[in-house]
Amino acid sequence: MSARYAIWMNNVNLISNLEKIELKYCREWETLPPFGQFPFPKFLKFCDIWKVKWLKIKFLGNDKYHVFPLLEFDAGVAAEDGCLFSCLIELVLSCCPKLKELPSLPSKLKSLKIEDIGWNTLNCCSISNSIPLKNLEVSRCQNITSLPRNAIEEYRLLKKATIMDNDELVSFPNEAEQWFLKFSSLFISLKSLPSSLESLSSLQKLAVCSQLQLLLNIPASGKIRSCIYMKSLQYLSSSFSTISSLKHLTLMTILLLKSFPTSLLLCITCIYQIFLVWIAFLLTSLTFIISGLKKFLSTGKNKTILSLWNIYQFANVMQSYMSLHLLSLSLSFSLSLNLIFISSNQSLFLLLFSCSALSTSIIGAMAAEWFVGPILDKIIKACSDYLEEQVGWQTGMKKELESLRKKPPQDPSCPQISDQNPALNKWIWQLRDAVDEADYVLDELEYMKHKEQLTKNMEETKKRTASSSNASFPIESASKICKVGERALKIDPNLKRLEEVVQKLDEVSAGVSTFLCVFDSTKQEQQEQQRELYKTRQTGSLPRNDLIGRGKDKEFVMQWLRKQSNEHPGTDLYRNISLLSIVGHGGMGKTTLLQHVYEDEMTEEFDCKMWVCVSNNFDVKKVIADMLESLENWRPRLETQALQDSLRTEIMSKKFLLVLDVISEEDEEKDKSKWEDVLAPLASGAFGSKILVTTQTDSVALMIAKVIKKEEEIVKLEGLEEDECLQLLNSHAFAGVENPNDHENLRVIARDIVKKLSRSPLAAKVIGGVLNDNLDERHWRTVLESKLLGQNSINSILRLSYIVLPNHLQNCFAFCCMFPQDHTFDKDDLVRMWIALGFIQPSQGMTMEDVGGRYYDVFVRKTLFDKVRDDYKMHDLIHESASKFFAQECGKLVDDEESSLKISETIRHLSVQTCPDILRKIEKVKHLHSLFLFYEDFNQDLYSALIEIFKVSRCLRLLYIRTDELQMIPEEIRYLKHLRYLKIEGRLNVTRLPRSLSNLYHLQYIIYDGQVRRRHEVDDFFPRDINNLSNLRYMELLYGNYFSSICGIGKLNSLQELDMFDLRNEMGYGIDELKYLNDLCKLGINCLENVKDAEEARNAQLCDKRRLTDLTLCWSNTYAKDINLDEDVLDNLQPPKCLRNLRIYRYMGARSAIWMNNVNPIFNLEKIELTDCLEWETLPPFGQLPFLKSMRLSNMLKVKWLESKVNGNDKYRAFPLLEVLYIWGLEALEDWFEAGVAAEDGCLFPCLIELVLHGCPKLKELPSLPPKLKRLEIDGIGWTTLNFCSNSNPIPIETLEVSDCPGITSIPLADEIARLAALRCLIIKNCPNLFSLGRYREVETTNNCHLMLSGLWISDPSVLLMEPLTSISSLKKLSIEDNDELVSFPNEAEQWFLKVRHSLSELEFRWLKSLQSLPSSLESLSSLQYLYIEDVPMLRKLPNLPPSLKRLMISSCHLELFERYREDGGSDRHKIAHIPDIDFDP
């Protein structure tokens, strides 16, 4: 955006070799560089350079350029010898209204295109005798009134012309009309057409875009092959009857066309294609076309394509289309009449459910156009390839394949058509079944080919090891003779299946005629407008605030959380708990409201928080497990009683906040009993605990209140006000849009849309997502006028959000409906499932996982996936609506639910939860693609059930099993030849996978979440020939280095991740196995000491793995036999430039790898970890890496500085993006930089957030603290003081730890107390010479500041007597630990405890070997709730403890202490009897 160009552009010598120059959006430039003086430029393109007014220089030899809106030729500059653009071949001038005309046309100009130029006429002047111009385009030039009269002489070679939208150009001069005599292509828009039009004998393509009521005759005896008529034409030319050459006819935007000429109907047998685009003629007109086609159809010799694009009166045209299609099929099976709807799939699909003019019959026909694409081409190709190999037996089959090519069946990608038309629905699913069966054949052909290749490879291996090659000849010959005999007898099973599937597909077209009979009884509805292409904008982001209109509600809930309970703590079981219910219809924003409450800073005052989504017909065990998982970040697998005990212990005497989201009502009595079991453990919580509930009904809120014996408190959420709803809609509709206010026309439409959304926040968000995809007025009006939007039903509104999805997204979304409500979607795993089911196709430059990740992000952006805390789920209402819509595609069997009895035979994806009669239900489902089995607490023999399932569901592509009962997977899994995805999880101990698994050649994903811990179990866990699975992309086991057990892993050349591979000195386990694994994104290599030399390391070819982003390189020990070998190996393991994460362990070389010393090969690194590299002396120039965010260095004993002087650069911005720096055990580390190197402007670690320094006794102190540092931890550092020098005010440090620093004498906290307002956690341990925390008294008198610590960890109680800790009053937790000399607390320390008596809630005494007594002032700590005493062996007696104490835990102390306070008869037991939770562990 600078006003001038770079200085170096003025020097021609610096860039004299330029051949191509392109400048865009340099909108402030006022002058251009002297490009005309460059000798070699052949291409110049200048766009959107608004302020340049002239070209000041001479151009030599340019072929093409674009100019500027304000461009004028400088009158004071002239081209040498008039030679301007001496070599110019193509000239394009666009949007330059002030540009003066060229002095003369370039002598070699072949193409001239001018658009929106201010010229009055075209200049034919040229320094050559004639201009070689062949193509001329003049458009939107408002000042041009005429064309040159001498054009015929100058433009002798002109063959193509486009003259359109030039308002002042009404006609051609007579002389200029001679132009047209030799034209081959003419696109013309004039108020008066040239009279010479009839004389064009060479014209082959004619496009007329004119304001004519009656088109003049076109050449009767010409060579016209293509005609396009546009705009307000009412009558077509009658001369069509004599044009025998006409093959293509396009009628475009002819909204007033009243009839179709009889002459055209008579000659229509000659036309190859008819395109009808944006036409609104009467139904009878299209009927005329159909009538005219009858003669043509009866011949069956030619092929006509009738394309209907954006036709008005859509229902009528659709009906005509059906009639035409039926006619074509009834007249001749050999006829191929293709009718093409030029429109997007998603647009058509949107129209199906919003256009009232479309009946179910039309919807059915549209659905039949959807599916066929790459899959059919693959089938035909695979069949043909197979037949090529069957010498002498393919002739008859090829005829059928050729017929199939000519008449490809169309299959619906969406099965939901209409419940009102079962015949239509049945036909569509028959159609889909046929294509699925063809897909199975294709799969089995690929399976067979893979198997034959494996057999061939095995035979070749045997040949190489055999003593004589002749020995195998008789066997091979016998095998070939046997195959030939089978074919001669026609018993080849593959050939037979091919015949069957090809015949069935060929018959599908014939079946259409039966299907179309349904239309006779279908009543057409009223007309509806057409829909424009539904486009998905890939840009954009989620709005930042979706709590619009709920601010007052949030404030009410926050106030409720702050206030103490109105009830005084009594003897009731739930006396410590308060309850508030948020009640409102679905989609009112209940969950969103509580999310904002839950994430508010104020809720950090609770000791623990839990968020649990409660599904319909909830399970007590699951809800309690969810609570524990929310607390502990891992999911316990226990029985109900054990779960209750664990929860009770976990929240004992803690003030908790619990959110129970989306509780529904089923059976009140049954639910009440279950809620009593769920809530019982919560009674152990501390006073002030809160429960927030969201539900749709008051009765649920009342039931929960009754369970915990509380008064019912309710916040009722109603719909948003219209203005609030509009604001929410706009926030999603314009998300990611730079200037929303520029779209005032759309904002007006949005106001009308909001009126139809029933004041629902959810509807506003999802419709906003629909609008966001296309900021076009037509699209927004289409949504506004949608029939679904006008039904005043939230379900109809929500349906609009997913029926408009493109095919690839709709398939993925439909599959998601199979999961239960409140299911948390794991992005990576869900994408793997989509890939396994064939929903994602590869895209150039992207992995399928990357493409699937983008699909997932679209669902998030459209609010189809809703963020709940850190997870993504589908909103209950969307789930309910979509589950019904896709019921014929996805189904669920849940216990004995009534809905489970209605599973359709068309189901492709099925989820089963403890259904005892599963076999009977699924044996009729012939095309089941995915099966989810949840067998928890189920008595049936799962092993036997799986055997039967595998036999009857052989088309499965995805199998998920969750159970605690399974010990072995049946070998019958071999029947699942189409399987792509296998996942098994639960508390199970499968000792090994079935051996037949290695024969499932299509398998892409194996995930086992059970237990395999011992090495010999891992080695035997996989089948021996698991490397047969060349399509395997990902494999995961919860335990064990499972990849290292696979011999010949290099055959798994589709692998995306190889976490760790142990190299061995055995065949099949060497580093050369990695050579062809070029799809790896993540790779770990261990035991690199087994690499023999540099050449062997080079064979891994890491640099060729263009997708590798994560690399770990390990030596198994630090006993290096050959340091030089380690260096050579690392030198030859250079990764690709795309690498993001690099870890190196136990490398014993003394230097960095060669490729690490140059920033360029490791330019993109974001994370680096170097560990136990004991001999490494000088680090690579990591400080110059522009994207490095995390660096961890550990046990590198010889490194002296972090950054060295490299390439003479001794001053630069060091570690510009580094956020985390961990340094452990760098004993020789002296300084941050080598002598002579400094950070630019003292800017070292400008983005550092976390700094941890351990065991670096020689390291100098930092010059200043990084400005964004939040955590600083130093341990075993030789500093004498801690420097708080920082350019940041305030200092953002939140956690400070200083431990095991014997040399440190001062930590000047008091000196910087005003700037340390963010400090919350302070750890000071084992610093024996520390005597000062700063000069607090001086600061206090001027600033009256105090530390606001919440946690303090110390080893010496005397620290408590140093300012500013002496004056602290907000402390919540104190831990005194790791001191072998402390015997008792001095009186001053005893008094210190009284200062925090109102705030301290948790106190710990740990690892104090000499301590004999605790402070007697503990009794006065009125807020103390938790007291932990651990490993204090000399402690024999406790002081009096405060009545507020809720939990006492004592372990590893003197036996006399336990004896004194034991429960059964301890002499002082009565002194602690008031404590609810006591835990002794001697």
mmCIF file of C-alpha atoms in Angstrom, residues 1023-1278:
data_model
loop_
_atom_site.group_PDB
_atom_site.id
_atom_site.type_symbol
_atom_site.label_atom_id
_atom_site.label_comp_id
_atom_site.label_asym_id
_atom_site.label_seq_id
_atom_site.Cartn_x
_atom_site.Cartn_y
_atom_site.Cartn_z
ATOM 1 C CA PRO A 1023 -1.159 -62.192 12.561
ATOM 2 C CA ARG A 1024 2.261 -63.020 11.163
ATOM 3 C CA ASP A 1025 1.367 -61.769 7.696
ATOM 4 C CA ILE A 1026 -0.334 -58.540 8.816
ATOM 5 C CA ASN A 1027 1.906 -56.791 6.280
ATOM 6 C CA ASN A 1028 -0.457 -58.062 3.561
ATOM 7 C CA LEU A 1029 -2.726 -55.098 4.385
ATOM 8 C CA SER A 1030 -1.219 -52.616 1.958
ATOM 9 C CA ASN A 1031 -4.275 -50.312 2.301
ATOM 10 C CA LEU A 1032 -3.808 -49.922 6.076
ATOM 11 C CA ARG A 1033 -3.626 -46.207 6.918
ATOM 12 C CA TYR A 1034 -3.724 -46.167 10.706
ATOM 13 C CA MET A 1035 -3.312 -48.623 13.562
ATOM 14 C CA GLU A 1036 -3.620 -47.934 17.285
ATOM 15 C CA LEU A 1037 -3.201 -50.050 20.406
ATOM 16 C CA LEU A 1038 -3.616 -48.665 23.890
ATOM 17 C CA TYR A 1039 -0.509 -50.391 25.192
ATOM 18 C CA GLY A 1040 2.734 -51.634 23.720
ATOM 19 C CA ASN A 1041 5.077 -50.799 20.857
ATOM 20 C CA TYR A 1042 2.977 -52.860 18.485
ATOM 21 C CA PHE A 1043 4.509 -51.723 15.192
ATOM 22 C CA SER A 1044 7.892 -53.150 16.135
ATOM 23 C CA SER A 1045 6.468 -56.665 16.119
ATOM 24 C CA ILE A 1046 5.576 -56.474 12.428
ATOM 25 C CA CYS A 1047 8.096 -58.078 10.099
ATOM 26 C CA GLY A 1048 8.306 -56.409 6.692
ATOM 27 C CA ILE A 1049 6.374 -53.323 7.763
ATOM 28 C CA GLY A 1050 7.550 -51.617 4.575
ATOM 29 C CA LYS A 1051 4.761 -53.398 2.698
ATOM 30 C CA LEU A 1052 2.195 -51.287 4.579
ATOM 31 C CA ASN A 1053 2.846 -48.451 2.177
ATOM 32 C CA SER A 1054 -0.394 -46.571 2.958
ATOM 33 C CA LEU A 1055 0.436 -45.988 6.635
ATOM 34 C CA GLN A 1056 -0.110 -42.459 7.897
ATOM 35 C CA GLU A 1057 1.406 -42.908 11.361
ATOM 36 C CA LEU A 1058 4.212 -45.117 12.663
ATOM 37 C CA ASP A 1059 4.603 -44.019 16.284
ATOM 38 C CA MET A 1060 7.740 -46.000 17.060
ATOM 39 C CA PHE A 1061 9.574 -48.704 15.146
ATOM 40 C CA ASP A 1062 12.406 -50.604 16.867
ATOM 41 C CA LEU A 1063 15.179 -51.448 14.432
ATOM 42 C CA ARG A 1064 16.730 -54.899 14.663
ATOM 43 C CA ASN A 1065 19.605 -56.635 12.942
ATOM 44 C CA GLU A 1066 17.155 -59.036 11.343
ATOM 45 C CA MET A 1067 15.617 -59.321 7.900
ATOM 46 C CA GLY A 1068 12.366 -57.381 7.763
ATOM 47 C CA TYR A 1069 13.153 -55.123 10.739
ATOM 48 C CA GLY A 1070 15.796 -52.834 9.239
ATOM 49 C CA ILE A 1071 15.598 -49.131 8.484
ATOM 50 C CA ASP A 1072 15.227 -49.883 4.763
ATOM 51 C CA GLU A 1073 11.646 -50.970 5.565
ATOM 52 C CA LEU A 1074 10.807 -47.262 5.760
ATOM 53 C CA LYS A 1075 11.920 -46.567 2.194
ATOM 54 C CA TYR A 1076 8.514 -46.721 0.509
ATOM 55 C CA LEU A 1077 6.344 -45.474 3.384
ATOM 56 C CA ASN A 1078 5.961 -42.075 1.738
ATOM 57 C CA ASP A 1079 2.473 -41.308 3.089
ATOM 58 C CA LEU A 1080 3.682 -41.087 6.685
ATOM 59 C CA CYS A 1081 2.666 -37.995 8.637
ATOM 60 C CA LYS A 1082 4.154 -39.199 11.918
ATOM 61 C CA LEU A 1083 7.240 -41.405 12.356
ATOM 62 C CA GLY A 1084 9.320 -42.654 15.273
ATOM 63 C CA ILE A 1085 12.526 -44.690 14.846
ATOM 64 C CA ASN A 1086 14.211 -46.401 17.807
ATOM 65 C CA CYS A 1087 17.426 -48.394 18.201
ATOM 66 C CA LEU A 1088 19.282 -46.360 15.597
ATOM 67 C CA GLU A 1089 22.515 -47.907 16.876
ATOM 68 C CA ASN A 1090 21.521 -50.908 14.742
ATOM 69 C CA VAL A 1091 22.025 -48.872 11.558
ATOM 70 C CA LYS A 1092 25.341 -50.065 10.134
ATOM 71 C CA ASP A 1093 26.438 -47.074 8.089
ATOM 72 C CA ALA A 1094 25.429 -43.839 6.415
ATOM 73 C CA GLU A 1095 24.255 -45.584 3.257
ATOM 74 C CA GLU A 1096 21.820 -47.735 5.216
ATOM 75 C CA ALA A 1097 20.445 -44.637 6.940
ATOM 76 C CA ARG A 1098 20.046 -42.929 3.580
ATOM 77 C CA ASN A 1099 17.895 -45.844 2.408
ATOM 78 C CA ALA A 1100 15.126 -44.683 4.738
ATOM 79 C CA GLN A 1101 14.659 -41.741 2.336
ATOM 80 C CA LEU A 1102 13.082 -39.521 4.982
ATOM 81 C CA CYS A 1103 13.484 -36.465 2.784
ATOM 82 C CA ASP A 1104 11.075 -37.954 0.225
ATOM 83 C CA LYS A 1105 8.232 -38.255 2.726
ATOM 84 C CA ARG A 1106 6.477 -35.043 1.716
ATOM 85 C CA ARG A 1107 3.708 -35.351 4.314
ATOM 86 C CA LEU A 1108 5.913 -36.027 7.316
ATOM 87 C CA THR A 1109 5.258 -33.449 10.034
ATOM 88 C CA ASP A 1110 6.269 -35.335 13.213
ATOM 89 C CA LEU A 1111 9.591 -37.187 13.578
ATOM 90 C CA THR A 1112 11.233 -38.921 16.559
ATOM 91 C CA LEU A 1113 14.770 -40.304 16.302
ATOM 92 C CA CYS A 1114 16.044 -42.502 19.173
ATOM 93 C CA TRP A 1115 19.106 -44.432 20.128
ATOM 94 C CA SER A 1116 18.222 -47.009 22.781
ATOM 95 C CA ASN A 1117 21.136 -46.193 25.125
ATOM 96 C CA THR A 1118 23.930 -43.690 25.753
ATOM 97 C CA TYR A 1119 26.783 -46.187 25.454
ATOM 98 C CA ALA A 1120 27.976 -45.089 22.057
ATOM 99 C CA LYS A 1121 30.524 -47.394 20.479
ATOM 100 C CA ASP A 1122 31.188 -45.119 17.539
ATOM 101 C CA ILE A 1123 30.428 -41.399 17.843
ATOM 102 C CA ASN A 1124 31.308 -40.815 14.195
ATOM 103 C CA LEU A 1125 28.750 -43.430 13.150
ATOM 104 C CA ASP A 1126 26.033 -41.650 15.138
ATOM 105 C CA GLU A 1127 26.905 -38.408 13.358
ATOM 106 C CA ASP A 1128 26.879 -40.058 9.935
ATOM 107 C CA VAL A 1129 23.538 -41.710 10.623
ATOM 108 C CA LEU A 1130 21.896 -38.455 11.749
ATOM 109 C CA ASP A 1131 23.388 -36.611 8.759
ATOM 110 C CA ASN A 1132 21.585 -39.020 6.452
ATOM 111 C CA LEU A 1133 18.236 -38.918 8.209
ATOM 112 C CA GLN A 1134 17.350 -35.469 6.902
ATOM 113 C CA PRO A 1135 13.572 -34.912 7.096
ATOM 114 C CA PRO A 1136 11.476 -33.009 4.534
ATOM 115 C CA LYS A 1137 10.944 -29.254 4.866
ATOM 116 C CA CYS A 1138 7.331 -29.763 5.945
ATOM 117 C CA LEU A 1139 8.446 -31.146 9.336
ATOM 118 C CA ARG A 1140 6.750 -29.470 12.326
ATOM 119 C CA ASN A 1141 7.836 -31.531 15.357
ATOM 120 C CA LEU A 1142 11.303 -33.020 15.913
ATOM 121 C CA ARG A 1143 12.494 -35.142 18.854
ATOM 122 C CA ILE A 1144 15.975 -36.655 19.220
ATOM 123 C CA TYR A 1145 16.880 -38.964 22.139
ATOM 124 C CA ARG A 1146 20.264 -40.331 23.217
ATOM 125 C CA TYR A 1147 22.229 -39.138 20.177
ATOM 126 C CA MET A 1148 25.921 -39.452 21.063
ATOM 127 C CA GLY A 1149 27.410 -37.290 18.318
ATOM 128 C CA ALA A 1150 29.470 -34.250 19.283
ATOM 129 C CA ARG A 1151 27.994 -32.010 16.620
ATOM 130 C CA SER A 1152 24.669 -31.157 15.033
ATOM 131 C CA ALA A 1153 23.594 -32.911 11.879
ATOM 132 C CA ILE A 1154 24.705 -31.054 8.762
ATOM 133 C CA TRP A 1155 21.118 -30.383 7.715
ATOM 134 C CA MET A 1156 20.366 -28.770 11.092
ATOM 135 C CA ASN A 1157 23.006 -26.066 10.713
ATOM 136 C CA ASN A 1158 21.086 -24.466 7.861
ATOM 137 C CA VAL A 1159 17.779 -22.906 8.835
ATOM 138 C CA ASN A 1160 16.203 -23.620 5.443
ATOM 139 C CA PRO A 1161 15.746 -27.451 5.794
ATOM 140 C CA ILE A 1162 14.119 -27.053 9.232
ATOM 141 C CA PHE A 1163 12.405 -23.749 8.498
ATOM 142 C CA ASN A 1164 8.874 -24.933 9.494
ATOM 143 C CA LEU A 1165 9.741 -26.516 12.847
ATOM 144 C CA GLU A 1166 7.325 -25.654 15.676
ATOM 145 C CA LYS A 1167 8.449 -28.067 18.417
ATOM 146 C CA ILE A 1168 11.924 -29.375 19.266
ATOM 147 C CA GLU A 1169 12.931 -31.814 21.983
ATOM 148 C CA LEU A 1170 16.516 -32.973 22.531
ATOM 149 C CA THR A 1171 17.107 -35.412 25.403
ATOM 150 C CA ASP A 1172 20.167 -37.289 26.758
ATOM 151 C CA CYS A 1173 22.421 -36.136 23.912
ATOM 152 C CA LEU A 1174 25.413 -36.169 26.230
ATOM 153 C CA GLU A 1175 28.201 -35.330 23.754
ATOM 154 C CA TRP A 1176 26.439 -32.599 21.778
ATOM 155 C CA GLU A 1177 28.439 -29.358 22.113
ATOM 156 C CA THR A 1178 26.903 -26.682 19.888
ATOM 157 C CA LEU A 1179 23.201 -26.323 19.186
ATOM 158 C CA PRO A 1180 21.854 -25.525 15.717
ATOM 159 C CA PRO A 1181 20.580 -21.963 15.069
ATOM 160 C CA PHE A 1182 17.173 -22.653 16.605
ATOM 161 C CA GLY A 1183 16.785 -18.982 17.490
ATOM 162 C CA GLN A 1184 16.385 -18.144 13.818
ATOM 163 C CA LEU A 1185 13.456 -20.486 13.271
ATOM 164 C CA PRO A 1186 10.454 -18.232 12.567
ATOM 165 C CA PHE A 1187 7.708 -20.657 13.705
ATOM 166 C CA LEU A 1188 9.326 -22.394 16.689
ATOM 167 C CA LYS A 1189 6.883 -22.419 19.642
ATOM 168 C CA SER A 1190 8.244 -25.051 22.030
ATOM 169 C CA MET A 1191 11.799 -26.164 22.839
ATOM 170 C CA ARG A 1192 12.777 -28.752 25.444
ATOM 171 C CA LEU A 1193 16.431 -29.526 26.150
ATOM 172 C CA SER A 1194 17.375 -32.186 28.697
ATOM 173 C CA ASN A 1195 20.664 -33.739 29.869
ATOM 174 C CA MET A 1196 22.940 -32.192 27.281
ATOM 175 C CA LEU A 1197 26.037 -31.916 29.443
ATOM 176 C CA LYS A 1198 28.400 -30.120 27.056
ATOM 177 C CA VAL A 1199 26.192 -27.349 25.630
ATOM 178 C CA LYS A 1200 27.497 -23.911 26.723
ATOM 179 C CA TRP A 1201 24.970 -21.560 25.147
ATOM 180 C CA LEU A 1202 21.591 -21.689 23.484
ATOM 181 C CA GLU A 1203 22.419 -19.639 20.416
ATOM 182 C CA SER A 1204 25.693 -19.465 18.517
ATOM 183 C CA LYS A 1205 27.118 -17.023 16.033
ATOM 184 C CA VAL A 1206 26.013 -18.294 12.631
ATOM 185 C CA ASN A 1207 26.896 -17.007 9.155
ATOM 186 C CA GLY A 1208 28.239 -13.766 10.548
ATOM 187 C CA ASN A 1209 24.851 -12.762 11.908
ATOM 188 C CA ASP A 1210 25.585 -11.513 15.412
ATOM 189 C CA LYS A 1211 22.394 -9.577 16.078
ATOM 190 C CA TYR A 1212 18.819 -10.567 15.258
ATOM 191 C CA ARG A 1213 15.397 -11.182 16.728
ATOM 192 C CA ALA A 1214 15.978 -14.413 18.662
ATOM 193 C CA PHE A 1215 13.254 -17.072 19.086
ATOM 194 C CA PRO A 1216 10.547 -14.751 17.716
ATOM 195 C CA LEU A 1217 7.545 -17.048 18.411
ATOM 196 C CA LEU A 1218 8.852 -19.333 21.171
ATOM 197 C CA GLU A 1219 6.194 -19.827 23.884
ATOM 198 C CA VAL A 1220 7.555 -22.727 25.979
ATOM 199 C CA LEU A 1221 11.206 -23.288 26.963
ATOM 200 C CA TYR A 1222 12.191 -26.210 29.234
ATOM 201 C CA ILE A 1223 15.856 -26.710 30.102
ATOM 202 C CA TRP A 1224 16.905 -29.637 32.349
ATOM 203 C CA GLY A 1225 20.382 -30.757 33.314
ATOM 204 C CA LEU A 1226 22.491 -28.572 31.029
ATOM 205 C CA GLU A 1227 25.332 -28.446 33.534
ATOM 206 C CA ALA A 1228 27.765 -26.624 31.247
ATOM 207 C CA LEU A 1229 25.278 -24.004 30.090
ATOM 208 C CA GLU A 1230 26.877 -20.610 30.771
ATOM 209 C CA ASP A 1231 24.963 -18.044 28.791
ATOM 210 C CA TRP A 1232 21.980 -17.551 26.511
ATOM 211 C CA PHE A 1233 24.211 -16.473 23.607
ATOM 212 C CA GLU A 1234 27.714 -17.142 22.462
ATOM 213 C CA ALA A 1235 30.030 -14.193 23.066
ATOM 214 C CA GLY A 1236 29.441 -11.545 20.429
ATOM 215 C CA VAL A 1237 25.834 -12.511 19.742
ATOM 216 C CA ALA A 1238 22.957 -10.424 21.047
ATOM 217 C CA ALA A 1239 19.226 -10.235 20.585
ATOM 218 C CA GLU A 1240 18.066 -7.295 18.503
ATOM 219 C CA ASP A 1241 16.925 -4.449 20.760
ATOM 220 C CA GLY A 1242 17.296 -6.797 23.706
ATOM 221 C CA CYS A 1243 14.275 -8.715 22.421
ATOM 222 C CA LEU A 1244 14.989 -12.234 23.664
ATOM 223 C CA PHE A 1245 11.977 -14.581 23.769
ATOM 224 C CA PRO A 1246 9.376 -11.881 22.929
ATOM 225 C CA CYS A 1247 6.496 -14.400 23.040
ATOM 226 C CA LEU A 1248 7.688 -16.721 25.830
ATOM 227 C CA ILE A 1249 4.890 -17.784 28.216
ATOM 228 C CA GLU A 1250 6.517 -20.615 30.172
ATOM 229 C CA LEU A 1251 10.182 -20.862 31.242
ATOM 230 C CA VAL A 1252 11.481 -23.811 33.283
ATOM 231 C CA LEU A 1253 15.168 -24.022 34.231
ATOM 232 C CA HIS A 1254 16.455 -27.073 36.144
ATOM 233 C CA GLY A 1255 20.010 -28.057 36.951
ATOM 234 C CA CYS A 1256 21.937 -25.302 35.163
ATOM 235 C CA PRO A 1257 24.303 -24.081 37.908
ATOM 236 C CA LYS A 1258 26.518 -21.989 35.585
ATOM 237 C CA LEU A 1259 23.756 -20.190 33.682
ATOM 238 C CA LYS A 1260 23.792 -16.401 33.778
ATOM 239 C CA GLU A 1261 20.664 -14.552 34.674
ATOM 240 C CA LEU A 1262 18.311 -13.340 31.955
ATOM 241 C CA PRO A 1263 18.934 -9.726 30.896
ATOM 242 C CA SER A 1264 15.225 -9.116 31.422
ATOM 243 C CA LEU A 1265 12.072 -11.148 31.865
ATOM 244 C CA PRO A 1266 10.196 -11.926 28.630
ATOM 245 C CA PRO A 1267 7.240 -9.528 28.342
ATOM 246 C CA LYS A 1268 4.563 -12.260 28.141
ATOM 247 C CA LEU A 1269 5.981 -14.708 30.714
ATOM 248 C CA LYS A 1270 3.292 -16.330 32.913
ATOM 249 C CA ARG A 1271 5.201 -19.198 34.525
ATOM 250 C CA LEU A 1272 8.796 -19.077 35.753
ATOM 251 C CA GLU A 1273 10.366 -22.088 37.427
ATOM 252 C CA ILE A 1274 14.042 -22.248 38.469
ATOM 253 C CA ASP A 1275 15.574 -25.230 40.236
ATOM 254 C CA GLY A 1276 19.265 -25.819 40.864
ATOM 255 C CA ILE A 1277 20.356 -22.516 39.285
ATOM 256 C CA GLY A 1278 23.428 -20.581 40.500
#
